[in-house]
């Protein structure tokens, strides 16, 4: 009887397995393979667990995600063209498929390794950097520099045309004669213990108009200067005014001091030499004197107003040094009215990226509050324009009306005049 029952049970199993697969019979088909020794042996050989991996109830879900990520990395196959797939909720059916082209890996063996891309400061890539050049185009509303990448051939054409068309347009000398300054009495009063007959060699050369004092030190080191027929290469060497100083075989003498005040117009650059062949302020004072003069401080290209020229290095250093706090008054024209809150903040003082800013005085000069008078002693680069750009204003026009006590009364735009002796003494000894 037991044998017959076992046979019946076996036949029942065969009949169940022959039935088609259904969801209802899924639980009937389950079989416990844990007791099967053959299955355990095959699993130990083929599907051995990696070391250090713990049993996790989420192992099946992990395997599924791994399979999905593996299939997503497969290249696009032609067999899937007819199938319509969906990605991020959008149907891709009917759209052209792009061929998959793997990107080459850049490494030490790649041809592009170690090569820098030719990018301009504006961020535009250029195929051949040798044909292009980045040119400074000015400042934006936020007073930050603006650059543009242009062809070198275009720059050369503009430079050639500018050299042909532009000639130095020296202004006529003023009708008033050049004054002869005599500072002996005032110098003896302020320099009682100093010997006026002794002067440093580099200062002697600088006062003669050959070059600046720093360049004179280089000439002395190179042995290009002789004192009484002998080469002197000692730094800080002092000479007397009665000594004979020669440079390249020519005797040099200290020049007479010159002080020229210019009312600078727009579109002139404050420099003694410009490689771009643009108009400089030296063209406006070229006929003032034969001596070598230079501007004290700087004014922007579009800033107008007072600019001082001299060959007196000591006075130039005194007026340029921030510790002396030389006051300057500007007339500022803004693109929109100045608010009361911004006016109070400027007067109280604030900080820019290069330090604190303190304004001496600020006055509103027009009813629409766009024209202002600003008194300041800070001498940083483009400081007035940066002050108002910090608060969101654009300076439309800027004119320096007062500089170190000097004003532009009876001095038209683009003209210059010589300082009188009283003005020079006030600058040299009382400022």
Short mmCIF file of C-alpha atoms in Angstrom, two decimals:
data_model
loop_
_atom_site.label_atom_id
_atom_site.label_comp_id
_atom_site.label_asym_id
_atom_site.label_seq_id
_atom_site.Cartn_x
_atom_site.Cartn_y
_atom_site.Cartn_z
CA UNK A 1 0.00 0.00 0.00
CA UNK A 2 2.86 2.35 0.80
CA UNK A 3 4.39 1.71 -2.60
CA UNK A 4 1.08 2.46 -4.35
CA UNK A 5 0.68 5.71 -2.40
CA UNK A 6 4.17 6.80 -3.36
CA UNK A 7 3.42 6.07 -6.98
CA UNK A 8 0.21 8.06 -6.79
CA UNK A 9 2.09 10.99 -5.25
CA UNK A 10 4.67 10.86 -8.02
CA UNK A 11 1.98 10.84 -10.67
CA UNK A 12 0.34 13.83 -9.01
CA UNK A 13 3.63 15.73 -9.16
CA UNK A 14 4.01 14.91 -12.86
CA UNK A 15 0.51 16.09 -13.57
CA UNK A 16 1.14 19.39 -11.72
CA UNK A 17 4.34 20.07 -13.64
CA UNK A 18 2.61 19.42 -16.95
CA UNK A 19 0.08 22.19 -16.23
CA UNK A 20 0.71 25.55 -17.89
CA UNK A 21 2.32 28.30 -15.74
CA UNK A 22 -0.16 30.43 -13.83
CA UNK A 23 0.04 32.96 -11.07
CA UNK A 24 -2.21 30.85 -8.90
CA UNK A 25 0.10 27.86 -9.14
CA UNK A 26 3.27 29.79 -8.42
CA UNK A 27 3.27 28.74 -4.75
CA UNK A 28 2.71 25.06 -5.72
CA UNK A 29 5.83 25.08 -7.88
CA UNK A 30 8.12 26.25 -5.10
CA UNK A 31 10.71 23.72 -4.07
CA UNK A 32 13.14 23.73 -1.22
CA UNK A 33 16.60 23.14 -2.68
CA UNK A 34 18.40 23.70 0.58
CA UNK A 35 18.30 19.98 1.39
CA UNK A 36 19.56 18.92 -2.01
CA UNK A 37 23.23 18.00 -1.63
CA UNK A 38 23.93 18.13 -5.38
CA UNK A 39 22.56 21.66 -5.60
CA UNK A 40 24.65 22.81 -2.64
CA UNK A 41 27.82 21.36 -4.23
CA UNK A 42 27.18 23.06 -7.57
CA UNK A 43 26.50 26.36 -5.82
CA UNK A 44 29.69 26.16 -3.83
CA UNK A 45 31.67 25.62 -7.04
CA UNK A 46 29.99 28.07 -9.45
CA UNK A 47 28.29 30.73 -7.33
CA UNK A 48 30.63 31.16 -4.43
CA UNK A 49 30.13 34.32 -2.39
CA UNK A 50 32.85 36.97 -2.55
CA UNK A 51 34.84 37.44 0.61
CA UNK A 52 33.66 40.03 3.05
CA UNK A 53 30.12 40.27 1.63
CA UNK A 54 27.43 39.83 4.23
CA UNK A 55 23.99 38.39 3.64
CA UNK A 56 21.52 41.14 2.89
CA UNK A 57 17.76 40.96 2.38
CA UNK A 58 18.20 43.58 -0.37
CA UNK A 59 20.61 41.48 -2.40
CA UNK A 60 18.11 40.80 -5.16
CA UNK A 61 17.27 44.52 -5.49
CA UNK A 62 20.99 45.32 -5.62
CA UNK A 63 21.49 42.79 -8.43
CA UNK A 64 18.61 44.35 -10.35
CA UNK A 65 20.04 47.86 -10.09
CA UNK A 66 23.44 46.59 -11.22
CA UNK A 67 21.86 44.97 -14.26
CA UNK A 68 19.96 48.16 -15.10
CA UNK A 69 23.08 50.29 -14.85
CA UNK A 70 24.97 47.81 -17.03
CA UNK A 71 22.30 47.86 -19.72
CA UNK A 72 22.10 51.67 -19.65
CA UNK A 73 25.82 51.89 -20.47
CA UNK A 74 25.47 49.68 -23.55
CA UNK A 75 25.95 51.47 -26.87
CA UNK A 76 22.92 52.19 -29.00
CA UNK A 77 22.14 49.23 -31.23
CA UNK A 78 20.52 49.32 -34.66
CA UNK A 79 18.01 46.65 -33.67
CA UNK A 80 16.34 49.03 -31.25
CA UNK A 81 15.60 51.66 -33.92
CA UNK A 82 12.06 50.39 -34.50
CA UNK A 83 11.26 50.29 -30.81
CA UNK A 84 9.87 53.39 -29.21
CA UNK A 85 11.54 54.17 -25.91
CA UNK A 86 10.72 56.75 -23.28
CA UNK A 87 13.18 58.81 -21.28
CA UNK A 88 12.23 61.32 -18.60
CA UNK A 89 8.59 61.24 -19.66
CA UNK A 90 9.23 62.21 -23.33
CA UNK A 91 8.58 59.87 -26.26
CA UNK A 92 11.55 59.41 -28.57
CA UNK A 93 9.50 57.72 -31.31
CA UNK A 94 9.93 59.34 -34.68
CA UNK A 95 13.03 61.35 -33.70
CA UNK A 96 16.38 60.68 -35.39
CA UNK A 97 18.83 58.69 -33.34
CA UNK A 98 22.40 59.87 -32.90
CA UNK A 99 25.16 57.38 -33.33
CA UNK A 100 27.14 56.71 -30.23
CA UNK A 101 30.74 57.80 -30.59
CA UNK A 102 32.85 57.21 -27.51
CA UNK A 103 35.10 60.12 -26.51
CA UNK A 104 38.83 59.38 -26.56
CA UNK A 105 40.45 59.33 -23.16
CA UNK A 106 42.96 62.11 -22.69
CA UNK A 107 46.05 60.86 -20.99
CA UNK A 108 49.81 61.23 -21.19
CA UNK A 109 49.87 59.30 -24.48
CA UNK A 110 47.16 61.40 -26.13
CA UNK A 111 48.30 64.03 -28.69
CA UNK A 112 46.46 66.84 -26.89
CA UNK A 113 48.08 66.18 -23.52
CA UNK A 114 49.99 69.16 -22.15
CA UNK A 115 48.69 71.59 -24.78
CA UNK A 116 46.89 74.71 -23.58
CA UNK A 117 43.75 75.78 -25.37
CA UNK A 118 43.91 79.16 -27.09
CA UNK A 119 41.23 81.02 -25.15
CA UNK A 120 40.97 84.74 -25.03
CA UNK A 121 40.20 86.70 -21.88
CA UNK A 122 36.65 87.03 -23.06
CA UNK A 123 36.29 83.22 -23.04
CA UNK A 124 35.93 82.67 -26.82
CA UNK A 125 38.10 79.82 -28.17
CA UNK A 126 40.26 80.64 -31.17
CA UNK A 127 41.52 78.06 -33.62
CA UNK A 128 44.84 79.75 -34.25
CA UNK A 129 46.04 81.94 -31.39
CA UNK A 130 48.90 83.34 -33.49
CA UNK A 131 46.46 85.26 -35.71
CA UNK A 132 44.56 86.90 -32.83
CA UNK A 133 45.41 89.25 -30.01
CA UNK A 134 43.54 90.29 -26.87
CA UNK A 135 43.13 94.08 -26.73
CA UNK A 136 42.05 96.26 -23.81
CA UNK A 137 38.84 98.07 -24.79
CA UNK A 138 38.22 100.16 -21.68
CA UNK A 139 36.03 99.76 -18.60
CA UNK A 140 32.47 98.62 -18.09
CA UNK A 141 29.82 100.17 -15.88
CA UNK A 142 31.22 98.25 -12.91
CA UNK A 143 34.68 99.76 -13.64
CA UNK A 144 36.12 96.34 -14.50
CA UNK A 145 38.43 96.04 -17.52
CA UNK A 146 36.88 94.89 -20.80
CA UNK A 147 38.93 92.91 -23.34
CA UNK A 148 38.24 91.90 -26.93
CA UNK A 149 40.00 89.42 -29.19
CA UNK A 150 40.71 90.83 -32.64
CA UNK A 151 42.91 89.91 -35.58
CA UNK A 152 46.49 91.12 -35.50
CA UNK A 153 46.22 92.20 -39.13
CA UNK A 154 43.39 94.60 -38.24
CA UNK A 155 45.47 96.13 -35.45
CA UNK A 156 48.44 96.66 -37.77
CA UNK A 157 46.23 98.36 -40.37
CA UNK A 158 44.77 100.72 -37.77
CA UNK A 159 48.23 101.53 -36.40
CA UNK A 160 49.58 102.29 -39.88
CA UNK A 161 46.61 104.55 -40.69
CA UNK A 162 46.94 106.31 -37.35
CA UNK A 163 50.65 107.03 -37.87
CA UNK A 164 49.93 108.59 -41.27
CA UNK A 165 46.99 110.72 -40.13
CA UNK A 166 48.10 111.79 -36.66
CA UNK A 167 50.85 114.33 -36.19
CA UNK A 168 51.88 115.96 -32.91
CA UNK A 169 49.57 118.96 -32.55
CA UNK A 170 51.62 121.03 -30.13
CA UNK A 171 49.72 123.95 -28.68
CA UNK A 172 51.19 127.39 -28.86
CA UNK A 173 53.13 128.63 -25.86
CA UNK A 174 51.28 131.06 -23.59
CA UNK A 175 51.76 134.75 -24.23
CA UNK A 176 53.08 135.31 -20.70
CA UNK A 177 56.86 134.90 -20.43
CA UNK A 178 58.32 131.97 -18.56
CA UNK A 179 59.16 133.07 -14.98
CA UNK A 180 62.65 132.75 -13.47
CA UNK A 181 62.33 131.19 -10.05
CA UNK A 182 64.64 132.18 -7.21
CA UNK A 183 64.31 129.93 -4.16
CA UNK A 184 67.63 130.79 -2.49
CA UNK A 185 66.09 132.82 0.32
CA UNK A 186 63.35 130.31 1.12
CA UNK A 187 65.72 127.31 0.85
CA UNK A 188 68.20 128.87 3.28
CA UNK A 189 65.32 129.42 5.68
CA UNK A 190 64.17 125.79 5.59
CA UNK A 191 67.57 124.12 5.05
CA UNK A 192 69.92 125.97 7.37
CA UNK A 193 72.25 123.03 8.14
CA UNK A 194 72.45 121.66 4.60
CA UNK A 195 75.27 122.42 2.17
CA UNK A 196 73.67 123.73 -1.02
CA UNK A 197 76.84 123.17 -3.06
CA UNK A 198 76.79 119.36 -2.60
CA UNK A 199 74.30 117.19 -4.49
CA UNK A 200 74.01 113.49 -5.25
CA UNK A 201 75.22 112.50 -8.69
CA UNK A 202 71.98 110.78 -9.74
CA UNK A 203 70.00 113.89 -8.76
CA UNK A 204 72.42 116.08 -10.72
CA UNK A 205 71.88 113.93 -13.82
CA UNK A 206 68.10 113.93 -13.31
CA UNK A 207 67.99 117.71 -12.91
CA UNK A 208 69.92 118.06 -16.15
CA UNK A 209 67.02 116.45 -18.04
CA UNK A 210 68.86 113.36 -19.28
CA UNK A 211 66.65 110.81 -17.52
CA UNK A 212 64.94 110.03 -14.24
CA UNK A 213 66.85 109.47 -11.01
CA UNK A 214 66.37 105.69 -11.14
CA UNK A 215 67.64 105.54 -14.72
CA UNK A 216 70.59 107.70 -13.70
CA UNK A 217 71.63 105.01 -11.20
CA UNK A 218 71.81 102.53 -14.09
CA UNK A 219 73.97 104.91 -16.13
CA UNK A 220 76.33 105.30 -13.18
CA UNK A 221 76.61 101.51 -12.70
CA UNK A 222 77.37 101.04 -16.41
CA UNK A 223 80.22 103.58 -16.22
CA UNK A 224 78.64 106.04 -18.68
CA UNK A 225 79.11 109.10 -16.43
CA UNK A 226 82.38 110.92 -15.74
CA UNK A 227 83.10 113.43 -12.97
CA UNK A 228 86.01 115.78 -13.75
CA UNK A 229 87.24 113.35 -16.43
CA UNK A 230 87.11 110.19 -14.29
CA UNK A 231 84.50 107.42 -14.43
CA UNK A 232 82.46 107.17 -11.23
CA UNK A 233 80.48 103.96 -10.56
CA UNK A 234 79.83 104.48 -6.84
CA UNK A 235 76.18 104.64 -5.86
CA UNK A 236 75.29 107.67 -3.73
CA UNK A 237 78.35 109.61 -4.90
CA UNK A 238 78.07 113.34 -4.18
CA UNK A 239 79.35 116.12 -6.41
CA UNK A 240 79.64 119.87 -6.14
CA UNK A 241 77.88 122.23 -8.46
CA UNK A 242 81.24 123.47 -9.69
CA UNK A 243 82.29 119.95 -10.86
CA UNK A 244 82.26 119.04 -14.56
CA UNK A 245 79.89 116.17 -15.28
CA UNK A 246 79.96 114.51 -18.71
CA UNK A 247 77.66 111.93 -20.25
CA UNK A 248 78.61 110.32 -23.58
CA UNK A 249 81.28 112.98 -24.07
CA UNK A 250 78.90 115.91 -23.54
CA UNK A 251 78.93 118.19 -20.53
CA UNK A 252 75.60 118.32 -18.71
CA UNK A 253 74.30 121.03 -16.39
CA UNK A 254 71.32 121.09 -14.04
CA UNK A 255 68.28 122.48 -15.75
CA UNK A 256 66.21 125.30 -14.48
CA UNK A 257 63.02 124.10 -12.77
CA UNK A 258 59.83 124.18 -14.83
CA UNK A 259 56.23 124.05 -13.54
CA UNK A 260 53.39 123.84 -16.09
CA UNK A 261 49.67 123.56 -15.31
CA UNK A 262 47.43 122.05 -18.02
CA UNK A 263 43.64 121.97 -18.31
CA UNK A 264 43.46 118.48 -19.84
CA UNK A 265 40.78 117.70 -22.46
CA UNK A 266 39.23 114.29 -23.17
CA UNK A 267 40.78 111.52 -25.32
CA UNK A 268 44.35 112.17 -24.16
CA UNK A 269 46.33 109.58 -22.19
CA UNK A 270 48.44 110.64 -19.23
CA UNK A 271 51.79 109.13 -20.19
CA UNK A 272 55.07 110.27 -21.69
CA UNK A 273 55.08 107.53 -24.34
CA UNK A 274 52.39 105.19 -25.67
CA UNK A 275 53.27 102.08 -27.75
CA UNK A 276 49.77 102.13 -29.29
CA UNK A 277 50.50 105.57 -30.81
CA UNK A 278 47.49 107.16 -29.12
CA UNK A 279 47.27 110.84 -28.26
CA UNK A 280 49.16 111.72 -25.08
CA UNK A 281 49.19 114.80 -22.87
CA UNK A 282 52.80 115.45 -23.90
CA UNK A 283 51.50 116.66 -27.27
CA UNK A 284 49.66 119.47 -25.48
CA UNK A 285 52.75 120.81 -23.68
CA UNK A 286 55.39 120.01 -26.30
CA UNK A 287 56.16 123.69 -26.97
CA UNK A 288 56.19 124.76 -23.33
CA UNK A 289 59.94 124.33 -22.74
CA UNK A 290 63.07 122.57 -23.94
CA UNK A 291 63.55 120.83 -20.61
CA UNK A 292 62.31 117.28 -20.04
CA UNK A 293 59.08 117.51 -18.02
CA UNK A 294 56.68 114.78 -16.92
CA UNK A 295 53.12 114.68 -15.48
CA UNK A 296 52.56 114.53 -11.73
CA UNK A 297 50.00 111.81 -11.09
CA UNK A 298 47.50 110.61 -13.67
CA UNK A 299 44.10 111.44 -15.12
CA UNK A 300 42.01 108.89 -17.00
CA UNK A 301 41.58 109.19 -20.75
CA UNK A 302 38.02 110.54 -20.45
CA UNK A 303 38.71 112.65 -17.33
CA UNK A 304 39.30 116.35 -17.80
CA UNK A 305 40.80 119.02 -15.57
CA UNK A 306 44.02 120.11 -13.93
CA UNK A 307 47.26 118.23 -14.53
CA UNK A 308 50.67 119.45 -13.35
CA UNK A 309 53.95 118.97 -15.28
CA UNK A 310 57.44 119.56 -13.90
CA UNK A 311 61.06 118.44 -13.94
CA UNK A 312 61.29 118.81 -10.15
CA UNK A 313 61.45 115.22 -8.92
CA UNK A 314 61.24 116.15 -5.23
CA UNK A 315 58.03 118.11 -5.69
CA UNK A 316 56.51 115.34 -7.82
CA UNK A 317 57.28 112.74 -5.15
CA UNK A 318 55.84 114.99 -2.44
CA UNK A 319 52.56 115.59 -4.29
CA UNK A 320 52.17 111.92 -5.23
CA UNK A 321 52.84 110.39 -1.81
CA UNK A 322 49.59 109.47 0.01
CA UNK A 323 50.95 110.49 3.42
CA UNK A 324 50.85 114.18 2.41
CA UNK A 325 47.10 113.92 1.67
CA UNK A 326 47.03 116.38 -1.20
CA UNK A 327 43.39 117.41 -1.65
CA UNK A 328 41.64 117.27 -5.01
CA UNK A 329 38.15 118.52 -5.89
CA UNK A 330 36.17 116.93 -8.73
CA UNK A 331 32.93 117.83 -10.45
CA UNK A 332 31.11 114.53 -11.01
CA UNK A 333 28.15 113.96 -13.35
CA UNK A 334 26.17 110.75 -12.73
CA UNK A 335 23.77 108.82 -14.97
CA UNK A 336 20.98 108.99 -12.34
CA UNK A 337 20.17 111.02 -9.21
CA UNK A 338 22.13 110.29 -6.05
CA UNK A 339 19.95 108.98 -3.23
CA UNK A 340 20.12 110.37 0.28
CA UNK A 341 21.09 106.99 1.74
CA UNK A 342 24.05 106.62 -0.65
CA UNK A 343 25.16 110.17 0.05
CA UNK A 344 25.24 109.52 3.80
CA UNK A 345 27.12 106.23 3.32
CA UNK A 346 29.77 107.89 1.15
CA UNK A 347 30.30 110.67 3.71
CA UNK A 348 30.51 108.22 6.60
CA UNK A 349 33.11 106.09 4.82
CA UNK A 350 33.02 102.58 3.42
CA UNK A 351 35.34 99.83 2.19
CA UNK A 352 36.35 98.81 -1.33
CA UNK A 353 38.27 95.69 -2.32
CA UNK A 354 41.62 97.49 -1.86
CA UNK A 355 40.87 99.19 1.47
CA UNK A 356 38.75 101.77 3.27
CA UNK A 357 37.66 104.98 1.53
CA UNK A 358 37.24 108.30 3.32
CA UNK A 359 35.74 111.26 1.47
CA UNK A 360 36.48 114.76 2.75
CA UNK A 361 33.30 116.38 1.47
CA UNK A 362 30.39 115.75 -0.91
CA UNK A 363 27.96 118.42 -2.14
CA UNK A 364 24.99 118.14 -4.52
CA UNK A 365 25.25 120.93 -7.13
CA UNK A 366 22.16 120.39 -9.33
CA UNK A 367 18.43 120.12 -8.64
CA UNK A 368 18.19 116.69 -10.26
CA UNK A 369 21.04 115.47 -7.96
CA UNK A 370 23.17 114.20 -10.84
CA UNK A 371 25.98 116.81 -10.63
CA UNK A 372 28.10 116.64 -7.50
CA UNK A 373 31.18 118.22 -5.99
CA UNK A 374 33.57 115.70 -4.40
CA UNK A 375 36.61 116.56 -2.28
CA UNK A 376 39.02 113.70 -1.69
CA UNK A 377 42.69 113.16 -0.93
CA UNK A 378 42.94 109.45 -1.85
CA UNK A 379 45.07 108.94 -4.95
CA UNK A 380 44.22 105.38 -6.00
CA UNK A 381 43.64 104.36 -9.58
CA UNK A 382 40.21 105.47 -10.93
CA UNK A 383 39.09 106.05 -7.36
CA UNK A 384 36.23 108.49 -8.09
CA UNK A 385 34.63 106.27 -10.73
CA UNK A 386 35.03 103.21 -8.50
CA UNK A 387 33.37 104.95 -5.56
CA UNK A 388 30.14 105.55 -7.46
CA UNK A 389 30.29 102.24 -9.34
CA UNK A 390 30.28 100.56 -5.91
CA UNK A 391 26.79 102.01 -5.34
CA UNK A 392 25.49 101.27 -8.85
CA UNK A 393 26.12 104.66 -10.53
CA UNK A 394 27.96 105.38 -13.76
CA UNK A 395 30.12 108.49 -13.98
CA UNK A 396 29.15 110.22 -17.24
CA UNK A 397 31.63 113.12 -16.90
CA UNK A 398 34.50 113.79 -14.49
CA UNK A 399 36.43 117.06 -14.19
CA UNK A 400 39.19 117.92 -11.72
CA UNK A 401 38.64 121.57 -10.84
CA UNK A 402 41.16 121.93 -7.98
CA UNK A 403 44.53 120.24 -7.38
CA UNK A 404 46.78 121.01 -4.37
CA UNK A 405 45.33 124.51 -4.02
CA UNK A 406 45.62 125.27 -7.77
CA UNK A 407 42.49 126.09 -9.77
CA UNK A 408 41.73 126.45 -13.49
CA UNK A 409 40.55 130.04 -13.38
CA UNK A 410 41.15 131.77 -16.75
CA UNK A 411 42.59 128.51 -18.13
CA UNK A 412 40.57 127.18 -21.11
CA UNK A 413 40.29 123.48 -21.88
CA UNK A 414 43.38 122.19 -23.71
CA UNK A 415 45.57 125.19 -22.71
CA UNK A 416 48.40 125.47 -20.16
CA UNK A 417 50.21 128.12 -18.14
CA UNK A 418 53.34 128.43 -16.01
CA UNK A 419 53.05 128.57 -12.24
CA UNK A 420 54.26 131.78 -10.64
CA UNK A 421 56.90 131.82 -7.93
CA UNK A 422 54.39 132.21 -5.10
CA UNK A 423 52.43 129.13 -6.21
CA UNK A 424 55.61 127.04 -6.47
CA UNK A 425 56.83 128.08 -3.01
CA UNK A 426 53.43 127.19 -1.56
CA UNK A 427 53.62 123.71 -3.14
CA UNK A 428 57.25 123.01 -2.22
CA UNK A 429 57.39 124.28 1.34
CA UNK A 430 53.88 124.76 2.74
CA UNK A 431 51.89 121.79 1.47
#
